[in-house]
PDB file of C-alpha atoms and ligand atoms in Angstrom:
ATOM      1  CA  MET A  30     -12.867   9.728 -21.478  1.00 65.00           C
ATOM      2  CA  SER A  31     -13.647   6.951 -19.024  1.00 71.00           C
ATOM      3  CA  PRO A  32     -17.188   6.946 -17.582  1.00 73.00           C
ATOM      4  CA  PRO A  33     -17.540   8.325 -14.043  1.00 78.00           C
ATOM      5  CA  SER A  34     -17.319   5.777 -11.278  1.00 87.00           C
ATOM      6  CA  PRO A  35     -20.788   4.476 -10.243  1.00 89.00           C
ATOM      7  CA  ARG A  36     -20.065   5.687  -6.732  1.00 93.00           C
ATOM      8  CA  THR A  37     -17.872   8.072  -4.809  1.00 95.00           C
ATOM      9  CA  GLY A  38     -15.202   6.648  -2.528  1.00 97.00           C
ATOM     10  CA  PHE A  39     -15.497   6.454   1.244  1.00 97.00           C
ATOM     11  CA  LEU A  40     -13.184   8.034   3.759  1.00 98.00           C
ATOM     12  CA  ALA A  41     -12.475   5.584   6.572  1.00 98.00           C
ATOM     13  CA  VAL A  42     -11.240   7.451   9.634  1.00 98.00           C
ATOM     14  CA  VAL A  43      -9.496   4.942  11.875  1.00 98.00           C
ATOM     15  CA  SER A  44      -8.385   5.851  15.413  1.00 98.00           C
ATOM     16  CA  GLY A  45      -7.160   4.033  18.472  1.00 96.00           C
ATOM     17  CA  PRO A  46      -4.216   4.293  20.841  1.00 92.00           C
ATOM     18  CA  SER A  47      -0.686   3.526  19.659  1.00 85.00           C
ATOM     19  CA  GLY A  48      -0.350  -0.243  19.761  1.00 85.00           C
ATOM     20  CA  SER A  49      -4.034  -0.945  19.013  1.00 90.00           C
ATOM     21  CA  GLY A  50      -3.080  -2.303  15.587  1.00 92.00           C
ATOM     22  CA  LYS A  51      -4.835   0.387  13.527  1.00 94.00           C
ATOM     23  CA  THR A  52      -1.832   1.077  11.289  1.00 91.00           C
ATOM     24  CA  THR A  53      -1.545  -2.609  10.376  1.00 93.00           C
ATOM     25  CA  LEU A  54      -5.267  -2.770   9.565  1.00 96.00           C
ATOM     26  CA  CYS A  55      -5.018   0.268   7.288  1.00 96.00           C
ATOM     27  CA  ARG A  56      -1.976  -1.209   5.558  1.00 94.00           C
ATOM     28  CA  LYS A  57      -3.827  -4.505   4.965  1.00 95.00           C
ATOM     29  CA  ALA A  58      -6.819  -2.618   3.545  1.00 95.00           C
ATOM     30  CA  VAL A  59      -4.429  -1.160   0.973  1.00 96.00           C
ATOM     31  CA  GLU A  60      -2.718  -4.474   0.175  1.00 96.00           C
ATOM     32  CA  THR A  61      -5.808  -6.669  -0.013  1.00 94.00           C
ATOM     33  CA  ASP A  62      -8.828  -4.431  -0.475  1.00 94.00           C
ATOM     34  CA  GLY A  63      -7.815  -1.798  -3.013  1.00 94.00           C
ATOM     35  CA  CYS A  64      -7.973   1.150  -0.601  1.00 97.00           C
ATOM     36  CA  PHE A  65      -5.657   4.161  -0.698  1.00 96.00           C
ATOM     37  CA  HIS A  66      -3.848   5.231   2.436  1.00 94.00           C
ATOM     38  CA  SER A  67      -3.588   8.970   2.833  1.00 93.00           C
ATOM     39  CA  ILE A  68       0.007   9.939   3.571  1.00 94.00           C
ATOM     40  CA  SER A  69       0.034  12.368   6.481  1.00 96.00           C
ATOM     41  CA  CYS A  70       2.473  15.173   7.092  1.00 98.00           C
ATOM     42  CA  THR A  71       4.357  15.170  10.368  1.00 98.00           C
ATOM     43  CA  THR A  72       7.036  17.088  12.197  1.00 98.00           C
ATOM     44  CA  ARG A  73       8.143  13.899  14.019  1.00 97.00           C
ATOM     45  CA  ALA A  74      11.580  12.568  13.038  1.00 96.00           C
ATOM     46  CA  PRO A  75      11.532   9.479  10.773  1.00 96.00           C
ATOM     47  CA  ARG A  76      12.005   6.130  12.539  1.00 92.00           C
ATOM     48  CA  THR A  77      14.549   3.679  11.205  1.00 92.00           C
ATOM     49  CA  GLY A  78      13.279   2.346   7.872  1.00 95.00           C
ATOM     50  CA  GLU A  79      10.621   5.030   7.374  1.00 95.00           C
ATOM     51  CA  VAL A  80      10.708   6.673   3.959  1.00 97.00           C
ATOM     52  CA  ASP A  81       9.720  10.272   3.193  1.00 97.00           C
ATOM     53  CA  GLY A  82       6.675  10.363   0.895  1.00 96.00           C
ATOM     54  CA  VAL A  83       5.820   6.730   1.682  1.00 93.00           C
ATOM     55  CA  ASP A  84       5.257   6.529   5.446  1.00 93.00           C
ATOM     56  CA  TYR A  85       4.803  10.261   5.989  1.00 96.00           C
ATOM     57  CA  HIS A  86       5.736  13.564   4.428  1.00 97.00           C
ATOM     58  CA  PHE A  87       8.340  14.612   6.987  1.00 98.00           C
ATOM     59  CA  LEU A  88       8.220  18.402   7.352  1.00 98.00           C
ATOM     60  CA  SER A  89      10.046  20.917   9.494  1.00 98.00           C
ATOM     61  CA  ARG A  90       7.915  22.733  12.046  1.00 98.00           C
ATOM     62  CA  ASP A  91       8.057  25.926   9.971  1.00 98.00           C
ATOM     63  CA  GLU A  92       6.950  24.146   6.779  1.00 98.00           C
ATOM     64  CA  PHE A  93       4.119  22.462   8.645  1.00 98.00           C
ATOM     65  CA  LEU A  94       2.867  25.689  10.196  1.00 97.00           C
ATOM     66  CA  ALA A  95       3.090  27.493   6.822  1.00 98.00           C
ATOM     67  CA  ARG A  96       0.847  24.799   5.327  1.00 97.00           C
ATOM     68  CA  THR A  97      -1.699  25.187   8.128  1.00 97.00           C
ATOM     69  CA  VAL A  98      -1.848  28.915   7.321  1.00 97.00           C
ATOM     70  CA  ARG A  99      -2.327  28.168   3.602  1.00 97.00           C
ATOM     71  CA  GLY A 100      -5.288  25.931   4.514  1.00 96.00           C
ATOM     72  CA  ASP A 101      -3.695  22.840   2.928  1.00 96.00           C
ATOM     73  CA  PHE A 102      -4.891  20.489   5.661  1.00 97.00           C
ATOM     74  CA  LEU A 103      -8.241  18.792   5.928  1.00 96.00           C
ATOM     75  CA  GLU A 104      -7.364  18.367   9.604  1.00 97.00           C
ATOM     76  CA  TRP A 105      -4.285  18.651  11.772  1.00 97.00           C
ATOM     77  CA  ALA A 106      -3.432  18.148  15.427  1.00 97.00           C
ATOM     78  CA  ARG A 107      -0.629  18.022  17.930  1.00 96.00           C
ATOM     79  CA  VAL A 108      -0.087  14.408  18.995  1.00 93.00           C
ATOM     80  CA  HIS A 109       2.582  13.120  21.413  1.00 87.00           C
ATOM     81  CA  GLY A 110       4.370  16.492  21.149  1.00 90.00           C
ATOM     82  CA  ASN A 111       4.556  16.582  17.319  1.00 96.00           C
ATOM     83  CA  PHE A 112       2.276  17.955  14.608  1.00 98.00           C
ATOM     84  CA  TYR A 113       0.414  15.643  12.241  1.00 98.00           C
ATOM     85  CA  GLY A 114      -1.959  16.582   9.423  1.00 98.00           C
ATOM     86  CA  THR A 115      -3.843  15.210   6.405  1.00 97.00           C
ATOM     87  CA  LEU A 116      -3.544  17.078   3.122  1.00 96.00           C
ATOM     88  CA  ARG A 117      -6.913  18.008   1.641  1.00 94.00           C
ATOM     89  CA  SER A 118      -5.605  17.267  -1.878  1.00 91.00           C
ATOM     90  CA  ASP A 119      -4.544  13.774  -0.809  1.00 88.00           C
ATOM     91  CA  VAL A 120      -8.121  12.796   0.004  1.00 95.00           C
ATOM     92  CA  LEU A 121     -10.545  14.745  -2.191  1.00 94.00           C
ATOM     93  CA  ASP A 122      -9.337  13.624  -5.622  1.00 92.00           C
ATOM     94  CA  HIS A 123      -9.499   9.964  -4.612  1.00 95.00           C
ATOM     95  CA  ILE A 124     -13.005   9.974  -3.211  1.00 95.00           C
ATOM     96  CA  GLU A 125     -14.345  12.083  -6.071  1.00 94.00           C
ATOM     97  CA  ALA A 126     -12.950   9.479  -8.497  1.00 94.00           C
ATOM     98  CA  GLY A 127     -14.593   6.628  -6.566  1.00 95.00           C
ATOM     99  CA  ARG A 128     -11.446   5.431  -4.794  1.00 96.00           C
ATOM    100  CA  ASP A 129     -11.703   4.522  -1.112  1.00 97.00           C
ATOM    101  CA  VAL A 130      -9.336   6.146   1.350  1.00 98.00           C
ATOM    102  CA  VAL A 131      -8.284   4.943   4.795  1.00 97.00           C
ATOM    103  CA  MET A 132      -6.691   7.379   7.206  1.00 96.00           C
ATOM    104  CA  ASP A 133      -5.134   6.542  10.522  1.00 95.00           C
ATOM    105  CA  ILE A 134      -5.520   9.675  12.638  1.00 97.00           C
ATOM    106  CA  ASP A 135      -5.914  10.603  16.297  1.00 95.00           C
ATOM    107  CA  VAL A 136      -9.203  11.465  18.027  1.00 97.00           C
ATOM    108  CA  GLN A 137      -8.752  15.251  17.637  1.00 97.00           C
ATOM    109  CA  GLY A 138      -8.261  14.850  13.875  1.00 97.00           C
ATOM    110  CA  ALA A 139     -11.341  12.601  13.682  1.00 98.00           C
ATOM    111  CA  GLN A 140     -13.428  15.262  15.449  1.00 97.00           C
ATOM    112  CA  LEU A 141     -12.296  17.830  12.881  1.00 97.00           C
ATOM    113  CA  VAL A 142     -13.127  15.569   9.933  1.00 97.00           C
ATOM    114  CA  ARG A 143     -16.605  14.877  11.332  1.00 96.00           C
ATOM    115  CA  ALA A 144     -17.174  18.609  11.789  1.00 95.00           C
ATOM    116  CA  CYS A 145     -15.908  19.419   8.274  1.00 93.00           C
ATOM    117  CA  GLU A 146     -18.136  21.917   6.480  1.00 91.00           C
ATOM    118  CA  ASP A 147     -17.823  20.183   3.113  1.00 92.00           C
ATOM    119  CA  PRO A 148     -20.968  17.979   2.803  1.00 91.00           C
ATOM    120  CA  PHE A 149     -19.149  15.798   0.260  1.00 91.00           C
ATOM    121  CA  ILE A 150     -16.521  14.870   2.859  1.00 94.00           C
ATOM    122  CA  ARG A 151     -19.063  14.423   5.623  1.00 93.00           C
ATOM    123  CA  ALA A 152     -21.108  12.034   3.483  1.00 93.00           C
ATOM    124  CA  ALA A 153     -17.995  10.000   2.703  1.00 96.00           C
ATOM    125  CA  VAL A 154     -16.867   9.449   6.303  1.00 97.00           C
ATOM    126  CA  ILE A 155     -17.059   6.129   8.126  1.00 97.00           C
ATOM    127  CA  ASP A 156     -15.351   6.251  11.513  1.00 98.00           C
ATOM    128  CA  ILE A 157     -13.924   3.240  13.295  1.00 98.00           C
ATOM    129  CA  PHE A 158     -12.227   2.994  16.693  1.00 98.00           C
ATOM    130  CA  ILE A 159      -9.849   0.146  17.504  1.00 97.00           C
ATOM    131  CA  LEU A 160      -9.916  -0.678  21.223  1.00 95.00           C
ATOM    132  CA  PRO A 161      -7.226  -2.870  22.747  1.00 93.00           C
ATOM    133  CA  PRO A 162      -8.625  -5.778  24.803  1.00 90.00           C
ATOM    134  CA  SER A 163      -6.887  -4.538  27.993  1.00 90.00           C
ATOM    135  CA  MET A 164      -4.292  -2.024  29.188  1.00 88.00           C
ATOM    136  CA  ALA A 165      -1.885  -4.868  29.988  1.00 89.00           C
ATOM    137  CA  GLU A 166      -2.124  -6.129  26.402  1.00 88.00           C
ATOM    138  CA  LEU A 167      -1.629  -2.609  25.045  1.00 87.00           C
ATOM    139  CA  GLU A 168       1.456  -2.105  27.180  1.00 86.00           C
ATOM    140  CA  SER A 169       2.940  -5.394  26.083  1.00 87.00           C
ATOM    141  CA  ARG A 170       2.238  -4.641  22.380  1.00 84.00           C
ATOM    142  CA  LEU A 171       3.780  -1.171  22.664  1.00 80.00           C
ATOM    143  CA  SER A 172       6.932  -2.227  24.454  1.00 81.00           C
ATOM    144  CA  GLY A 173       7.238  -5.280  22.157  1.00 79.00           C
ATOM    145  CA  ARG A 174       7.506  -2.979  19.112  1.00 74.00           C
ATOM    146  CA  GLY A 175      10.788  -1.598  20.391  1.00 73.00           C
ATOM    147  CA  THR A 176      10.378   1.561  18.297  1.00 73.00           C
ATOM    148  CA  GLU A 177       9.968   4.025  21.179  1.00 75.00           C
ATOM    149  CA  SER A 178      12.316   5.354  23.834  1.00 82.00           C
ATOM    150  CA  GLU A 179      11.376   4.790  27.496  1.00 84.00           C
ATOM    151  CA  ASP A 180      10.048   8.390  27.692  1.00 87.00           C
ATOM    152  CA  GLN A 181       8.039   8.104  24.478  1.00 83.00           C
ATOM    153  CA  LEU A 182       6.593   4.801  25.650  1.00 84.00           C
ATOM    154  CA  ARG A 183       5.407   6.347  28.902  1.00 86.00           C
ATOM    155  CA  LEU A 184       3.926   9.336  27.044  1.00 86.00           C
ATOM    156  CA  ARG A 185       2.112   7.071  24.569  1.00 84.00           C
ATOM    157  CA  LEU A 186       0.633   4.942  27.358  1.00 87.00           C
ATOM    158  CA  TYR A 187      -0.505   8.032  29.204  1.00 88.00           C
ATOM    159  CA  ASN A 188      -2.058   9.433  25.995  1.00 88.00           C
ATOM    160  CA  ALA A 189      -3.669   6.056  25.245  1.00 90.00           C
ATOM    161  CA  LEU A 190      -5.950   6.456  28.262  1.00 90.00           C
ATOM    162  CA  ASP A 191      -6.973   9.905  27.105  1.00 91.00           C
ATOM    163  CA  GLU A 192      -7.562   8.692  23.547  1.00 93.00           C
ATOM    164  CA  MET A 193      -9.631   5.696  24.660  1.00 94.00           C
ATOM    165  CA  ARG A 194     -12.130   7.954  26.463  1.00 94.00           C
ATOM    166  CA  HIS A 195     -13.395   8.942  22.983  1.00 96.00           C
ATOM    167  CA  TRP A 196     -14.329   5.543  21.613  1.00 96.00           C
ATOM    168  CA  ARG A 197     -18.076   6.174  21.885  1.00 96.00           C
ATOM    169  CA  GLU A 198     -17.824   9.106  19.458  1.00 97.00           C
ATOM    170  CA  TYR A 199     -17.206   6.597  16.653  1.00 98.00           C
ATOM    171  CA  ARG A 200     -19.961   4.787  14.794  1.00 97.00           C
ATOM    172  CA  TYR A 201     -18.010   1.507  14.820  1.00 98.00           C
ATOM    173  CA  THR A 202     -15.681  -0.065  17.365  1.00 98.00           C
ATOM    174  CA  ILE A 203     -13.520  -3.134  16.964  1.00 97.00           C
ATOM    175  CA  VAL A 204     -12.354  -4.628  20.249  1.00 96.00           C
ATOM    176  CA  SER A 205      -9.068  -6.073  19.164  1.00 94.00           C
ATOM    177  CA  GLY A 206      -8.683  -9.848  19.274  1.00 93.00           C
ATOM    178  CA  SER A 207      -6.372 -11.874  17.054  1.00 93.00           C
ATOM    179  CA  PRO A 208      -4.908 -10.134  13.970  1.00 93.00           C
ATOM    180  CA  ASP A 209      -7.086 -12.317  11.698  1.00 95.00           C
ATOM    181  CA  GLU A 210     -10.279 -11.516  13.615  1.00 96.00           C
ATOM    182  CA  ASP A 211      -9.523  -7.802  13.570  1.00 96.00           C
ATOM    183  CA  LEU A 212      -8.852  -7.841   9.843  1.00 97.00           C
ATOM    184  CA  GLU A 213     -12.032  -9.756   9.066  1.00 97.00           C
ATOM    185  CA  ARG A 214     -14.163  -7.283  11.037  1.00 98.00           C
ATOM    186  CA  PHE A 215     -12.393  -4.314   9.523  1.00 98.00           C
ATOM    187  CA  LEU A 216     -12.873  -5.569   5.956  1.00 97.00           C
ATOM    188  CA  CYS A 217     -16.570  -6.276   6.684  1.00 98.00           C
ATOM    189  CA  LEU A 218     -17.038  -2.622   7.644  1.00 98.00           C
ATOM    190  CA  LEU A 219     -15.224  -1.419   4.522  1.00 97.00           C
ATOM    191  CA  ARG A 220     -17.325  -3.675   2.292  1.00 97.00           C
ATOM    192  CA  ALA A 221     -20.537  -2.376   3.846  1.00 97.00           C
ATOM    193  CA  ALA A 222     -19.260   1.186   3.354  1.00 96.00           C
ATOM    194  CA  ARG A 223     -19.142   0.535  -0.413  1.00 95.00           C
ATOM    195  CA  LEU A 224     -22.911   0.006  -0.354  1.00 94.00           C
ATOM    196  CA  ARG A 225     -23.770   3.303   1.366  1.00 93.00           C
ATOM    197  CA  THR A 226     -26.656   4.989  -0.426  1.00 92.00           C
ATOM    198  CA  ALA A 227     -24.892   8.335   0.074  1.00 91.00           C
ATOM    199  CA  GLY A 228     -21.979   7.123  -2.063  1.00 93.00           C
ATOM    200  CA  LEU A 229     -24.043   5.938  -5.031  1.00 91.00           C
ATOM    201  CA  ARG A 230     -24.422   7.973  -8.200  1.00 87.00           C
ATOM    202  CA  THR A 231     -27.749   7.371  -9.933  1.00 80.00           C
ATOM    203  CA  PRO A 232     -26.965   5.022 -12.817  1.00 76.00           C
ATOM    204  CA  GLU A 233     -27.266   6.473 -16.347  1.00 73.00           C
ATOM    205  CA  GLY A 234     -30.696   5.584 -17.761  1.00 72.00           C
ATOM    206  CA  LEU A 235     -32.257   5.091 -14.330  1.00 75.00           C
ATOM    207  CA  LEU A 236     -34.411   8.031 -13.164  1.00 72.00           C
ATOM    208  CA  GLY A 237     -32.607  10.179 -15.732  1.00 65.00           C
ATOM    209  CA  GLY A 238     -29.106   9.760 -14.285  1.00 59.00           C
ATOM    210  CA  GLU A 239     -27.417  11.747 -11.572  1.00 56.00           C
ATOM    211  CA  ALA A 240     -27.567  15.143 -13.257  1.00 45.00           C
ATOM    212  CA  ALA A 241     -31.313  15.088 -13.928  1.00 39.00           C
ATOM    213  CA  THR A 242     -33.384  17.343 -11.696  1.00 40.00           C
ATOM    214  CA  ALA A 243     -37.052  18.281 -12.020  1.00 38.00           C
ATOM    215  CA  ALA A 244     -37.572  21.489 -14.036  1.00 40.00           C
ATOM    216  CA  ASP A 245     -38.722  24.409 -11.887  1.00 41.00           C
ATOM    217  CA  ASP A 246     -42.097  24.691 -13.604  1.00 44.00           C
ATOM    218  CA  GLU A 247     -42.726  20.964 -13.623  1.00 45.00           C
ATOM    219  CA  PRO A 248     -45.715  20.076 -11.428  1.00 47.00           C
ATOM    220  CA  THR A 249     -44.958  17.834  -8.486  1.00 50.00           C
ATOM    221  CA  PRO A 250     -46.801  14.540  -8.985  1.00 48.00           C
ATOM    222  CA  PRO A 251     -49.267  13.712  -6.216  1.00 49.00           C
ATOM    223  CA  ARG A 252     -47.800  11.436  -3.575  1.00 52.00           C
ATOM    224  CA  ARG A 253     -49.563   8.101  -3.539  1.00 54.00           C
ATOM    225  CA  GLU A 254     -50.536   7.259   0.018  1.00 49.00           C
ATOM    226  CA  PRO A 255     -50.061   3.624   0.941  1.00 50.00           C
ATOM    227  CA  GLU A 256     -53.281   1.682   0.983  1.00 54.00           C
ATOM    228  CA  LEU A 257     -53.260   0.282   4.461  1.00 50.00           C
ATOM    229  CA  PHE A 258     -56.580  -1.531   4.577  1.00 44.00           C
ATOM    230  CA  SER A 259     -57.256  -2.589   0.994  1.00 42.00           C
TER     231      SER A 259
HETATM  232  P1  LIG B   5       3.108   7.668  14.882  1.00 93.64           P
HETATM  233  O1  LIG B   5       4.072   8.706  15.376  1.00 93.64           O
HETATM  234  O2  LIG B   5       3.120   6.441  15.778  1.00 93.64           O
HETATM  235  O3  LIG B   5       3.276   7.331  13.440  1.00 93.64           O
HETATM  236  O4  LIG B   5       1.634   8.290  15.019  1.00 93.64           O
HETATM  237  C1  LIG B   5       1.258   8.850  16.235  1.00 93.64           C
HETATM  238  C2  LIG B   5      -0.223   9.197  16.218  1.00 93.64           C
HETATM  239  O5  LIG B   5      -0.478  10.220  15.257  1.00 93.64           O
HETATM  240  C3  LIG B   5      -1.147   8.051  15.847  1.00 93.64           C
HETATM  241  O6  LIG B   5      -2.191   8.009  16.812  1.00 93.64           O
HETATM  242  C4  LIG B   5      -1.703   8.417  14.524  1.00 93.64           C
HETATM  243  O7  LIG B   5      -3.047   7.959  14.395  1.00 93.64           O
HETATM  244  C5  LIG B   5      -1.669   9.931  14.581  1.00 93.64           C
HETATM  245  N1  LIG B   5      -1.633  10.511  13.240  1.00 93.64           N
HETATM  246  C6  LIG B   5      -0.934  10.086  12.163  1.00 93.64           C
HETATM  247  N2  LIG B   5      -1.178  10.866  11.104  1.00 93.64           N
HETATM  248  C7  LIG B   5      -2.087  11.800  11.503  1.00 93.64           C
HETATM  249  C8  LIG B   5      -2.749  12.878  10.863  1.00 93.64           C
HETATM  250  O8  LIG B   5      -2.579  13.162   9.683  1.00 93.64           O
HETATM  251  N3  LIG B   5      -3.602  13.623  11.618  1.00 93.64           N
HETATM  252  C9  LIG B   5      -3.840  13.367  12.942  1.00 93.64           C
HETATM  253  N4  LIG B   5      -4.708  14.134  13.580  1.00 93.64           N
HETATM  254  N5  LIG B   5      -3.229  12.342  13.585  1.00 93.64           N
HETATM  255  C10 LIG B   5      -2.363  11.571  12.881  1.00 93.64           C
END
C-alpha cells in the first residue's frame, strides 16, 4: 500500500464571466501543473467538437434533475438557461488522495461550495475570480470566439454584468491582462495553495503523526508564557 499523501489536495473554485479566460486557465493548470479538472454535468447541448465525458457529462433535463434529488451534486445551478452541476464523487476522492482539483463554475455554484457543511471541503477551497479588463474587451473576446448565437451572446453579456457584481466575495481576483500574465498569476496562487497549513498532514514521526491525539487522562502541560522582558 502506498503511503498517504503528505497533504490533502486543494479545490480551486474559479469564476468569472464567459470570455474572461477562466476555462483556458483551468485547462493550462491541468496541462502544466498537474491539477485535475472536475468534469461538470450540464443540460446544455454539446458545441461542435465537445466530447461527452471529456468537456462535460451531457445529461437530459430529467437525468440531471434525478441526480439533484439523489444528492449526487456538490453544487448545481441554472446558468444561461441550462443546468450545470459538479459531482461530489468527482471532487472528494481526488482531494482526499492529495490531488488538486480546479473547477470552473459560476458565482451561484461558488457560493454553495463556500457554504458546504463538510469541513473537509471548506478547508480545501481556494476561490479565484477572473475579471476582464473592460466590458469592451469582454465583448470583443466573446464575439471573437464565434461559438455563440446572437441571442446567446446577448444573454451572456447581460449575465456577465450580474456575475461581475460578485467579485469581492472571492479571496483572490485576477484582473485579466495578457494570457501569459494571467497564467503566471494563476499558477502563483495554485502553488501557494499547496502550502496551506490546513492541507498538511502531520508527517509520520513528527509530533506522533496525524493520528496521534492526547489521551483523555493525560494532563495538559502548562503553557509557557513568553518572557517579554528577560
Ligand atoms: P459554458 O456553457 O460556456 O461551458 O459554461 C457556462 C457557465 O457555466 C460558465 O460560467 C461556467 O463557469 C458555468 N459552469 C460550468 N460548469 C458548472 C458547474 O458544474 N456548476 C456551476 N454552478 N456552473 C458551471
